[in-house]
Amino acid sequence: MSMSSNRLHDGDPLAPHRGRLLGLAYRMLGSRSDAEDVVQDAYLRFAGAQDVHNPEAFLVTIVTRLCLDRLKSAKAQREVYIGPWLPEPVFDAEGLSADAATELADDLSFALLLALDRLSPPERAAFLLHDVFDTPFPEIAAMLDRTEASCRQLASRARRAVRDNRPAPAATPDGHARLLQAFSDAVASGNVRQLAELLREDAVALTDGGGRKFAARNPIIGADKVARFFVGLAGKTAGQDVRIEPAVINGAVGALLYLDGELDLTLSMAISGEKIAAIYVVRNPDKLRHAPRRS
């Protein structure tokens, strides 16, 4: 495809690529809002470009480079972020699929996104483009303005780091749902021992309030401590109208918790074997703007 200009009134040239672009930007940044801004910016640059022979390659290159730029400022912002940082939850994971025949094409789990967050920006880009979006290394080299050998090394290091930092493969959807229900029942009962038995001994809970809502300032590690934290948290809602609704969060079974009719938090889990390995709670209101509203 070649065009002397990419006029927007001829239709939306971005539409066929939008899901992949948004999925790439979200995996790079961990923020749905920032990902949409990046894709919109790429859209405008595409509209103003001349003689684009491969729109998809052009757009992926622009999105990747814009994300790398944003990650520079995100590093400074992250250093002053209050408490643990978690990705912004998404509720339409199917629309962010990499649309590729790779093992991780549909994986938007918090576990993977947090593993990606530990990588350097170039490592993250090389890994995502190759191992998730199935982009050949010669194309990645052009996108990142590096040699092909350098990109292969970046992706290789990233692959090892992701493998080391990502929990074991997820449970089946039914198994995931059963553990989530058992977790909710145990919290509601106030039975710390019952709750702890659902957790791995080295289970971790991360709560993200962004400094705007109450949340633990540090990761809570260990089955007993995690159980006591959630039972204690439930006790603070006494007298309030508490409603928990199931939801698909980042492609897996999770829950939305409403207090007095207002969304208070999202809760997601990583499962290892038959136990809960990690619990992710997002309370930062800025990250809940895309959450479904109660009907």
PDB file of C-alpha atoms in Angstrom:
ATOM      1  CA  MET A   1       0.000   0.000   0.000  1.00  0.00           C
ATOM      2  CA  SER A   2       1.339   3.422  -0.910  1.00  0.00           C
ATOM      3  CA  MET A   3      -0.195   6.811  -0.581  1.00  0.00           C
ATOM      4  CA  SER A   4       1.059  10.336  -1.114  1.00  0.00           C
ATOM      5  CA  SER A   5      -0.833  11.479   1.985  1.00  0.00           C
ATOM      6  CA  ASN A   6      -2.902   9.687   4.615  1.00  0.00           C
ATOM      7  CA  ARG A   7      -6.075  11.709   4.568  1.00  0.00           C
ATOM      8  CA  LEU A   8      -8.341  10.918   7.504  1.00  0.00           C
ATOM      9  CA  HIS A   9     -11.556  11.707   5.651  1.00  0.00           C
ATOM     10  CA  ASP A  10     -11.005   8.681   3.380  1.00  0.00           C
ATOM     11  CA  GLY A  11     -11.886   6.482   6.344  1.00  0.00           C
ATOM     12  CA  ASP A  12      -9.958   5.392   9.400  1.00  0.00           C
ATOM     13  CA  PRO A  13      -6.638   3.941   8.196  1.00  0.00           C
ATOM     14  CA  LEU A  14      -5.769   3.069  11.774  1.00  0.00           C
ATOM     15  CA  ALA A  15      -8.801   0.880  12.360  1.00  0.00           C
ATOM     16  CA  PRO A  16      -7.332  -2.444  11.108  1.00  0.00           C
ATOM     17  CA  HIS A  17      -4.304  -1.995  13.364  1.00  0.00           C
ATOM     18  CA  ARG A  18      -5.829  -0.273  16.375  1.00  0.00           C
ATOM     19  CA  GLY A  19      -6.133  -3.349  18.630  1.00  0.00           C
ATOM     20  CA  ARG A  20      -2.529  -4.421  18.090  1.00  0.00           C
ATOM     21  CA  LEU A  21      -1.225  -0.883  18.532  1.00  0.00           C
ATOM     22  CA  LEU A  22      -3.223  -0.336  21.700  1.00  0.00           C
ATOM     23  CA  GLY A  23      -2.139  -3.751  22.964  1.00  0.00           C
ATOM     24  CA  LEU A  24       1.518  -2.971  22.318  1.00  0.00           C
ATOM     25  CA  ALA A  25       1.326   0.433  24.001  1.00  0.00           C
ATOM     26  CA  TYR A  26      -0.546  -0.962  27.009  1.00  0.00           C
ATOM     27  CA  ARG A  27       2.003  -3.726  27.516  1.00  0.00           C
ATOM     28  CA  MET A  28       4.821  -1.198  27.216  1.00  0.00           C
ATOM     29  CA  LEU A  29       3.329   1.375  29.609  1.00  0.00           C
ATOM     30  CA  GLY A  30       0.960  -0.545  31.892  1.00  0.00           C
ATOM     31  CA  SER A  31      -1.574   2.242  31.476  1.00  0.00           C
ATOM     32  CA  ARG A  32      -4.649   2.063  29.273  1.00  0.00           C
ATOM     33  CA  SER A  33      -5.050   5.842  29.372  1.00  0.00           C
ATOM     34  CA  ASP A  34      -1.455   6.507  28.318  1.00  0.00           C
ATOM     35  CA  ALA A  35      -1.705   3.799  25.660  1.00  0.00           C
ATOM     36  CA  GLU A  36      -4.689   5.521  24.095  1.00  0.00           C
ATOM     37  CA  ASP A  37      -2.817   8.835  24.088  1.00  0.00           C
ATOM     38  CA  VAL A  38       0.156   7.217  22.358  1.00  0.00           C
ATOM     39  CA  VAL A  39      -1.993   5.580  19.693  1.00  0.00           C
ATOM     40  CA  GLN A  40      -3.795   8.844  19.060  1.00  0.00           C
ATOM     41  CA  ASP A  41      -0.451  10.624  18.680  1.00  0.00           C
ATOM     42  CA  ALA A  42       0.702   7.946  16.241  1.00  0.00           C
ATOM     43  CA  TYR A  43      -2.520   8.382  14.332  1.00  0.00           C
ATOM     44  CA  LEU A  44      -1.854  12.102  13.915  1.00  0.00           C
ATOM     45  CA  ARG A  45       1.726  11.510  12.764  1.00  0.00           C
ATOM     46  CA  PHE A  46       0.521   8.948  10.284  1.00  0.00           C
ATOM     47  CA  ALA A  47      -2.046  11.398   8.934  1.00  0.00           C
ATOM     48  CA  GLY A  48       0.677  13.984   8.351  1.00  0.00           C
ATOM     49  CA  ALA A  49       3.251  11.601   6.869  1.00  0.00           C
ATOM     50  CA  GLN A  50       4.028  11.340   3.173  1.00  0.00           C
ATOM     51  CA  ASP A  51       4.507   8.233   1.049  1.00  0.00           C
ATOM     52  CA  VAL A  52       3.955   5.615   3.730  1.00  0.00           C
ATOM     53  CA  HIS A  53       4.429   2.272   1.987  1.00  0.00           C
ATOM     54  CA  ASN A  54       3.672   0.027   4.970  1.00  0.00           C
ATOM     55  CA  PRO A  55       1.159   1.669   7.329  1.00  0.00           C
ATOM     56  CA  GLU A  56       1.337  -1.059   9.971  1.00  0.00           C
ATOM     57  CA  ALA A  57       5.128  -1.035  10.209  1.00  0.00           C
ATOM     58  CA  PHE A  58       5.080   2.760  10.285  1.00  0.00           C
ATOM     59  CA  LEU A  59       2.510   2.851  13.079  1.00  0.00           C
ATOM     60  CA  VAL A  60       4.191   0.131  15.164  1.00  0.00           C
ATOM     61  CA  THR A  61       7.501   1.986  14.879  1.00  0.00           C
ATOM     62  CA  ILE A  62       5.936   5.269  15.977  1.00  0.00           C
ATOM     63  CA  VAL A  63       4.037   3.671  18.856  1.00  0.00           C
ATOM     64  CA  THR A  64       7.173   1.866  20.066  1.00  0.00           C
ATOM     65  CA  ARG A  65       9.291   5.019  19.981  1.00  0.00           C
ATOM     66  CA  LEU A  66       6.606   7.122  21.664  1.00  0.00           C
ATOM     67  CA  CYS A  67       6.355   4.519  24.412  1.00  0.00           C
ATOM     68  CA  LEU A  68      10.116   4.535  24.911  1.00  0.00           C
ATOM     69  CA  ASP A  69       9.989   8.320  25.276  1.00  0.00           C
ATOM     70  CA  ARG A  70       7.175   8.085  27.805  1.00  0.00           C
ATOM     71  CA  LEU A  71       9.014   5.482  29.837  1.00  0.00           C
ATOM     72  CA  LYS A  72      11.810   7.982  30.433  1.00  0.00           C
ATOM     73  CA  SER A  73       9.456  10.357  32.244  1.00  0.00           C
ATOM     74  CA  ALA A  74       7.594   7.446  33.845  1.00  0.00           C
ATOM     75  CA  LYS A  75      10.803   6.392  35.582  1.00  0.00           C
ATOM     76  CA  ALA A  76      11.001   9.716  37.432  1.00  0.00           C
ATOM     77  CA  GLN A  77       7.289   9.592  38.284  1.00  0.00           C
ATOM     78  CA  ARG A  78       7.596   6.042  39.564  1.00  0.00           C
ATOM     79  CA  GLU A  79      10.360   7.063  41.984  1.00  0.00           C
ATOM     80  CA  VAL A  80       7.931   9.313  43.863  1.00  0.00           C
ATOM     81  CA  TYR A  81       4.890   7.035  43.509  1.00  0.00           C
ATOM     82  CA  ILE A  82       3.414   6.293  46.915  1.00  0.00           C
ATOM     83  CA  GLY A  83       3.336   2.576  47.655  1.00  0.00           C
ATOM     84  CA  PRO A  84       3.423  -0.304  45.176  1.00  0.00           C
ATOM     85  CA  TRP A  85       2.638   0.531  41.565  1.00  0.00           C
ATOM     86  CA  LEU A  86       0.293  -1.759  39.676  1.00  0.00           C
ATOM     87  CA  PRO A  87      -0.820  -1.629  36.037  1.00  0.00           C
ATOM     88  CA  GLU A  88      -4.106   0.038  35.209  1.00  0.00           C
ATOM     89  CA  PRO A  89      -6.698  -2.772  35.018  1.00  0.00           C
ATOM     90  CA  VAL A  90      -8.332  -3.430  31.650  1.00  0.00           C
ATOM     91  CA  PHE A  91     -11.701  -5.025  31.116  1.00  0.00           C
ATOM     92  CA  ASP A  92     -11.587  -5.651  27.372  1.00  0.00           C
ATOM     93  CA  ALA A  93      -8.460  -7.777  27.080  1.00  0.00           C
ATOM     94  CA  GLU A  94      -9.682  -9.402  23.873  1.00  0.00           C
ATOM     95  CA  GLY A  95      -9.466  -6.003  22.186  1.00  0.00           C
ATOM     96  CA  LEU A  96      -5.791  -5.703  23.137  1.00  0.00           C
ATOM     97  CA  SER A  97      -4.664  -9.068  21.815  1.00  0.00           C
ATOM     98  CA  ALA A  98      -1.393  -9.212  19.936  1.00  0.00           C
ATOM     99  CA  ASP A  99      -3.251 -11.166  17.247  1.00  0.00           C
ATOM    100  CA  ALA A 100      -0.237 -13.406  16.804  1.00  0.00           C
ATOM    101  CA  ALA A 101       0.428 -17.117  17.184  1.00  0.00           C
ATOM    102  CA  THR A 102       2.767 -16.682  20.142  1.00  0.00           C
ATOM    103  CA  GLU A 103       2.565 -18.200  23.605  1.00  0.00           C
ATOM    104  CA  LEU A 104       2.015 -14.837  25.294  1.00  0.00           C
ATOM    105  CA  ALA A 105      -0.156 -13.166  22.646  1.00  0.00           C
ATOM    106  CA  ASP A 106      -3.242 -13.111  24.869  1.00  0.00           C
ATOM    107  CA  ASP A 107      -1.509 -12.813  28.238  1.00  0.00           C
ATOM    108  CA  LEU A 108      -2.315  -9.496  29.889  1.00  0.00           C
ATOM    109  CA  SER A 109      -1.948 -10.760  33.442  1.00  0.00           C
ATOM    110  CA  PHE A 110      -0.633  -8.499  36.145  1.00  0.00           C
ATOM    111  CA  ALA A 111       2.077 -11.091  36.745  1.00  0.00           C
ATOM    112  CA  LEU A 112       3.397 -10.664  33.204  1.00  0.00           C
ATOM    113  CA  LEU A 113       3.008  -6.886  33.200  1.00  0.00           C
ATOM    114  CA  LEU A 114       4.937  -6.601  36.466  1.00  0.00           C
ATOM    115  CA  ALA A 115       7.653  -8.847  35.056  1.00  0.00           C
ATOM    116  CA  LEU A 116       7.833  -6.544  32.017  1.00  0.00           C
ATOM    117  CA  ASP A 117       8.033  -3.538  34.312  1.00  0.00           C
ATOM    118  CA  ARG A 118      11.314  -4.849  35.731  1.00  0.00           C
ATOM    119  CA  LEU A 119      12.918  -4.797  32.290  1.00  0.00           C
ATOM    120  CA  SER A 120      14.746  -1.864  30.764  1.00  0.00           C
ATOM    121  CA  PRO A 121      12.630  -0.057  28.144  1.00  0.00           C
ATOM    122  CA  PRO A 122      14.685  -1.389  25.196  1.00  0.00           C
ATOM    123  CA  GLU A 123      14.483  -4.941  26.607  1.00  0.00           C
ATOM    124  CA  ARG A 124      10.738  -4.574  27.034  1.00  0.00           C
ATOM    125  CA  ALA A 125      10.305  -3.339  23.476  1.00  0.00           C
ATOM    126  CA  ALA A 126      12.454  -6.048  21.904  1.00  0.00           C
ATOM    127  CA  PHE A 127      10.780  -8.811  23.925  1.00  0.00           C
ATOM    128  CA  LEU A 128       7.231  -7.636  23.236  1.00  0.00           C
ATOM    129  CA  LEU A 129       7.785  -7.077  19.549  1.00  0.00           C
ATOM    130  CA  HIS A 130       9.419 -10.469  19.010  1.00  0.00           C
ATOM    131  CA  ASP A 131       8.038 -12.866  21.621  1.00  0.00           C
ATOM    132  CA  VAL A 132       4.515 -11.464  21.847  1.00  0.00           C
ATOM    133  CA  PHE A 133       3.827  -9.694  18.556  1.00  0.00           C
ATOM    134  CA  ASP A 134       5.913 -12.068  16.428  1.00  0.00           C
ATOM    135  CA  THR A 135       7.840  -9.310  14.669  1.00  0.00           C
ATOM    136  CA  PRO A 136      11.022 -10.453  12.847  1.00  0.00           C
ATOM    137  CA  PHE A 137      14.291  -9.176  14.284  1.00  0.00           C
ATOM    138  CA  PRO A 138      15.318  -7.268  11.115  1.00  0.00           C
ATOM    139  CA  GLU A 139      12.141  -5.182  11.467  1.00  0.00           C
ATOM    140  CA  ILE A 140      12.692  -4.720  15.207  1.00  0.00           C
ATOM    141  CA  ALA A 141      16.212  -3.479  14.523  1.00  0.00           C
ATOM    142  CA  ALA A 142      14.839  -0.799  12.220  1.00  0.00           C
ATOM    143  CA  MET A 143      12.159   0.185  14.731  1.00  0.00           C
ATOM    144  CA  LEU A 144      14.610   0.501  17.626  1.00  0.00           C
ATOM    145  CA  ASP A 145      17.442   1.884  15.494  1.00  0.00           C
ATOM    146  CA  ARG A 146      19.781  -0.865  16.694  1.00  0.00           C
ATOM    147  CA  THR A 147      21.571  -3.757  15.102  1.00  0.00           C
ATOM    148  CA  GLU A 148      19.768  -7.054  14.702  1.00  0.00           C
ATOM    149  CA  ALA A 149      22.306  -8.732  16.996  1.00  0.00           C
ATOM    150  CA  SER A 150      21.694  -6.156  19.692  1.00  0.00           C
ATOM    151  CA  CYS A 151      17.938  -6.706  19.491  1.00  0.00           C
ATOM    152  CA  ARG A 152      18.387 -10.457  19.778  1.00  0.00           C
ATOM    153  CA  GLN A 153      20.456  -9.945  22.941  1.00  0.00           C
ATOM    154  CA  LEU A 154      17.856  -7.583  24.421  1.00  0.00           C
ATOM    155  CA  ALA A 155      15.058 -10.053  23.784  1.00  0.00           C
ATOM    156  CA  SER A 156      17.100 -12.963  25.145  1.00  0.00           C
ATOM    157  CA  ARG A 157      17.869 -11.157  28.421  1.00  0.00           C
ATOM    158  CA  ALA A 158      14.254 -10.103  28.729  1.00  0.00           C
ATOM    159  CA  ARG A 159      13.027 -13.649  28.080  1.00  0.00           C
ATOM    160  CA  ARG A 160      15.165 -15.020  30.919  1.00  0.00           C
ATOM    161  CA  ALA A 161      14.023 -12.274  33.291  1.00  0.00           C
ATOM    162  CA  VAL A 162      10.346 -12.806  32.471  1.00  0.00           C
ATOM    163  CA  ARG A 163      10.723 -16.537  32.962  1.00  0.00           C
ATOM    164  CA  ASP A 164      12.377 -15.979  36.369  1.00  0.00           C
ATOM    165  CA  ASN A 165       9.895 -13.367  37.617  1.00  0.00           C
ATOM    166  CA  ARG A 166       6.599 -14.660  36.288  1.00  0.00           C
ATOM    167  CA  PRO A 167       4.627 -17.133  38.426  1.00  0.00           C
ATOM    168  CA  ALA A 168       3.876 -20.604  37.154  1.00  0.00           C
ATOM    169  CA  PRO A 169       1.273 -20.961  34.397  1.00  0.00           C
ATOM    170  CA  ALA A 170      -2.162 -19.747  35.367  1.00  0.00           C
ATOM    171  CA  ALA A 171      -4.937 -21.993  36.608  1.00  0.00           C
ATOM    172  CA  THR A 172      -7.898 -22.929  34.473  1.00  0.00           C
ATOM    173  CA  PRO A 173     -10.705 -20.343  34.463  1.00  0.00           C
ATOM    174  CA  ASP A 174     -12.856 -22.652  36.592  1.00  0.00           C
ATOM    175  CA  GLY A 175     -10.042 -23.223  39.071  1.00  0.00           C
ATOM    176  CA  HIS A 176      -9.342 -19.523  39.179  1.00  0.00           C
ATOM    177  CA  ALA A 177     -13.010 -18.762  39.848  1.00  0.00           C
ATOM    178  CA  ARG A 178     -13.233 -21.394  42.605  1.00  0.00           C
ATOM    179  CA  LEU A 179     -10.239 -19.959  44.434  1.00  0.00           C
ATOM    180  CA  LEU A 180     -11.590 -16.432  44.109  1.00  0.00           C
ATOM    181  CA  GLN A 181     -14.931 -17.517  45.587  1.00  0.00           C
ATOM    182  CA  ALA A 182     -13.198 -19.390  48.399  1.00  0.00           C
ATOM    183  CA  PHE A 183     -11.075 -16.307  49.060  1.00  0.00           C
ATOM    184  CA  SER A 184     -14.164 -14.061  49.227  1.00  0.00           C
ATOM    185  CA  ASP A 185     -15.956 -16.484  51.557  1.00  0.00           C
ATOM    186  CA  ALA A 186     -12.960 -16.744  53.874  1.00  0.00           C
ATOM    187  CA  VAL A 187     -12.550 -12.966  54.040  1.00  0.00           C
ATOM    188  CA  ALA A 188     -16.254 -12.512  54.772  1.00  0.00           C
ATOM    189  CA  SER A 189     -16.110 -15.116  57.542  1.00  0.00           C
ATOM    190  CA  GLY A 190     -13.144 -13.417  59.179  1.00  0.00           C
ATOM    191  CA  ASN A 191     -11.402 -16.788  59.465  1.00  0.00           C
ATOM    192  CA  VAL A 192      -7.696 -16.023  59.111  1.00  0.00           C
ATOM    193  CA  ARG A 193      -6.645 -19.679  59.203  1.00  0.00           C
ATOM    194  CA  GLN A 194      -9.153 -20.658  56.500  1.00  0.00           C
ATOM    195  CA  LEU A 195      -7.944 -17.804  54.323  1.00  0.00           C
ATOM    196  CA  ALA A 196      -4.262 -18.582  54.893  1.00  0.00           C
ATOM    197  CA  GLU A 197      -4.822 -22.176  53.751  1.00  0.00           C
ATOM    198  CA  LEU A 198      -5.778 -20.861  50.308  1.00  0.00           C
ATOM    199  CA  LEU A 199      -2.458 -19.043  49.966  1.00  0.00           C
ATOM    200  CA  ARG A 200       1.026 -20.190  49.142  1.00  0.00           C
ATOM    201  CA  GLU A 201       3.412 -19.809  52.059  1.00  0.00           C
ATOM    202  CA  ASP A 202       5.267 -17.131  50.110  1.00  0.00           C
ATOM    203  CA  ALA A 203       2.120 -15.421  48.816  1.00  0.00           C
ATOM    204  CA  VAL A 204       2.336 -11.683  48.233  1.00  0.00           C
ATOM    205  CA  ALA A 205      -0.312  -8.978  48.218  1.00  0.00           C
ATOM    206  CA  LEU A 206       0.226  -5.676  46.413  1.00  0.00           C
ATOM    207  CA  THR A 207      -2.172  -2.811  46.997  1.00  0.00           C
ATOM    208  CA  ASP A 208      -2.096   0.340  44.878  1.00  0.00           C
ATOM    209  CA  GLY A 209      -3.814   3.415  46.291  1.00  0.00           C
ATOM    210  CA  GLY A 210      -1.556   5.880  44.532  1.00  0.00           C
ATOM    211  CA  GLY A 211      -1.443   7.975  47.704  1.00  0.00           C
ATOM    212  CA  ARG A 212      -5.116   8.811  47.264  1.00  0.00           C
ATOM    213  CA  LYS A 213      -6.727   5.806  48.913  1.00  0.00           C
ATOM    214  CA  PHE A 214      -5.624   3.715  51.855  1.00  0.00           C
ATOM    215  CA  ALA A 215      -3.268   0.940  50.808  1.00  0.00           C
ATOM    216  CA  ALA A 216      -0.298  -0.904  52.244  1.00  0.00           C
ATOM    217  CA  ARG A 217       2.864   1.058  51.506  1.00  0.00           C
ATOM    218  CA  ASN A 218       4.908  -2.095  50.988  1.00  0.00           C
ATOM    219  CA  PRO A 219       4.217  -5.576  49.612  1.00  0.00           C
ATOM    220  CA  ILE A 220       2.674  -7.902  52.177  1.00  0.00           C
ATOM    221  CA  ILE A 221       4.526 -11.203  52.086  1.00  0.00           C
ATOM    222  CA  GLY A 222       3.575 -14.522  53.630  1.00  0.00           C
ATOM    223  CA  ALA A 223       0.277 -16.401  53.895  1.00  0.00           C
ATOM    224  CA  ASP A 224      -0.481 -15.448  57.492  1.00  0.00           C
ATOM    225  CA  LYS A 225       0.279 -11.734  57.004  1.00  0.00           C
ATOM    226  CA  VAL A 226      -1.735 -11.574  53.795  1.00  0.00           C
ATOM    227  CA  ALA A 227      -4.689 -13.328  55.434  1.00  0.00           C
ATOM    228  CA  ARG A 228      -4.639 -11.009  58.440  1.00  0.00           C
ATOM    229  CA  PHE A 229      -4.423  -7.956  56.193  1.00  0.00           C
ATOM    230  CA  PHE A 230      -7.529  -8.829  54.192  1.00  0.00           C
ATOM    231  CA  VAL A 231      -9.558  -9.890  57.216  1.00  0.00           C
ATOM    232  CA  GLY A 232      -8.586  -6.617  58.889  1.00  0.00           C
ATOM    233  CA  LEU A 233      -9.493  -4.670  55.754  1.00  0.00           C
ATOM    234  CA  ALA A 234     -12.921  -6.302  55.666  1.00  0.00           C
ATOM    235  CA  GLY A 235     -13.457  -5.274  59.263  1.00  0.00           C
ATOM    236  CA  LYS A 236     -13.003  -1.609  58.327  1.00  0.00           C
ATOM    237  CA  THR A 237     -16.065  -1.757  56.074  1.00  0.00           C
ATOM    238  CA  ALA A 238     -18.467  -2.693  58.890  1.00  0.00           C
ATOM    239  CA  GLY A 239     -21.679  -0.718  58.569  1.00  0.00           C
ATOM    240  CA  GLN A 240     -21.161   0.029  54.872  1.00  0.00           C
ATOM    241  CA  ASP A 241     -23.033  -1.439  51.931  1.00  0.00           C
ATOM    242  CA  VAL A 242     -20.446  -3.859  50.487  1.00  0.00           C
ATOM    243  CA  ARG A 243     -21.110  -5.525  47.160  1.00  0.00           C
ATOM    244  CA  ILE A 244     -18.692  -7.758  45.267  1.00  0.00           C
ATOM    245  CA  GLU A 245     -19.255  -8.450  41.585  1.00  0.00           C
ATOM    246  CA  PRO A 246     -17.251 -10.860  39.402  1.00  0.00           C
ATOM    247  CA  ALA A 247     -15.430  -9.315  36.465  1.00  0.00           C
ATOM    248  CA  VAL A 248     -12.900 -10.289  33.851  1.00  0.00           C
ATOM    249  CA  ILE A 249      -9.842  -8.212  34.677  1.00  0.00           C
ATOM    250  CA  ASN A 250      -6.851  -8.359  32.345  1.00  0.00           C
ATOM    251  CA  GLY A 251      -8.300 -11.497  30.815  1.00  0.00           C
ATOM    252  CA  ALA A 252      -8.753 -13.461  34.053  1.00  0.00           C
ATOM    253  CA  VAL A 253     -11.450 -13.871  36.646  1.00  0.00           C
ATOM    254  CA  GLY A 254     -11.374 -11.064  39.208  1.00  0.00           C
ATOM    255  CA  ALA A 255     -13.734  -8.971  41.257  1.00  0.00           C
ATOM    256  CA  LEU A 256     -15.004  -5.428  41.608  1.00  0.00           C
ATOM    257  CA  LEU A 257     -15.805  -4.264  45.121  1.00  0.00           C
ATOM    258  CA  TYR A 258     -18.343  -1.500  45.622  1.00  0.00           C
ATOM    259  CA  LEU A 259     -18.741   0.452  48.860  1.00  0.00           C
ATOM    260  CA  ASP A 260     -22.011   2.281  49.299  1.00  0.00           C
ATOM    261  CA  GLY A 261     -22.616   2.005  45.560  1.00  0.00           C
ATOM    262  CA  GLU A 262     -19.227   3.386  44.467  1.00  0.00           C
ATOM    263  CA  LEU A 263     -16.447   1.278  42.948  1.00  0.00           C
ATOM    264  CA  ASP A 264     -13.730   1.037  45.573  1.00  0.00           C
ATOM    265  CA  LEU A 265     -11.251  -1.464  44.181  1.00  0.00           C
ATOM    266  CA  THR A 266     -10.441  -4.185  41.699  1.00  0.00           C
ATOM    267  CA  LEU A 267      -9.020  -7.482  42.902  1.00  0.00           C
ATOM    268  CA  SER A 268      -7.014  -9.871  40.742  1.00  0.00           C
ATOM    269  CA  MET A 269      -5.021 -12.983  41.530  1.00  0.00           C
ATOM    270  CA  ALA A 270      -2.148 -15.049  40.247  1.00  0.00           C
ATOM    271  CA  ILE A 271      -2.593 -18.747  40.852  1.00  0.00           C
ATOM    272  CA  SER A 272       0.168 -21.310  41.208  1.00  0.00           C
ATOM    273  CA  GLY A 273      -0.980 -24.906  41.320  1.00  0.00           C
ATOM    274  CA  GLU A 274      -3.965 -25.026  43.691  1.00  0.00           C
ATOM    275  CA  LYS A 275      -2.932 -21.985  45.728  1.00  0.00           C
ATOM    276  CA  ILE A 276      -3.062 -18.217  45.425  1.00  0.00           C
ATOM    277  CA  ALA A 277       0.436 -16.907  44.707  1.00  0.00           C
ATOM    278  CA  ALA A 278      -0.312 -13.196  44.486  1.00  0.00           C
ATOM    279  CA  ILE A 279      -3.174 -10.779  45.049  1.00  0.00           C
ATOM    280  CA  TYR A 280      -3.357  -7.425  43.287  1.00  0.00           C
ATOM    281  CA  VAL A 281      -5.646  -4.702  44.591  1.00  0.00           C
ATOM    282  CA  VAL A 282      -6.050  -1.430  42.694  1.00  0.00           C
ATOM    283  CA  ARG A 283      -7.738   1.431  44.576  1.00  0.00           C
ATOM    284  CA  ASN A 284      -6.094   4.405  42.846  1.00  0.00           C
ATOM    285  CA  PRO A 285      -9.144   6.232  41.380  1.00  0.00           C
ATOM    286  CA  ASP A 286      -7.108   7.355  38.354  1.00  0.00           C
ATOM    287  CA  LYS A 287      -6.721   3.697  37.370  1.00  0.00           C
ATOM    288  CA  LEU A 288     -10.381   2.815  37.778  1.00  0.00           C
ATOM    289  CA  ARG A 289     -11.780   5.252  35.226  1.00  0.00           C
ATOM    290  CA  HIS A 290     -12.295   2.545  32.612  1.00  0.00           C
ATOM    291  CA  ALA A 291     -13.961   0.118  35.005  1.00  0.00           C
ATOM    292  CA  PRO A 292     -17.519  -0.886  34.142  1.00  0.00           C
ATOM    293  CA  ARG A 293     -20.166   1.039  36.018  1.00  0.00           C
ATOM    294  CA  ARG A 294     -22.850  -0.747  37.988  1.00  0.00           C
ATOM    295  CA  SER A 295     -26.111  -1.108  36.093  1.00  0.00           C
TER     296      SER A 295
END
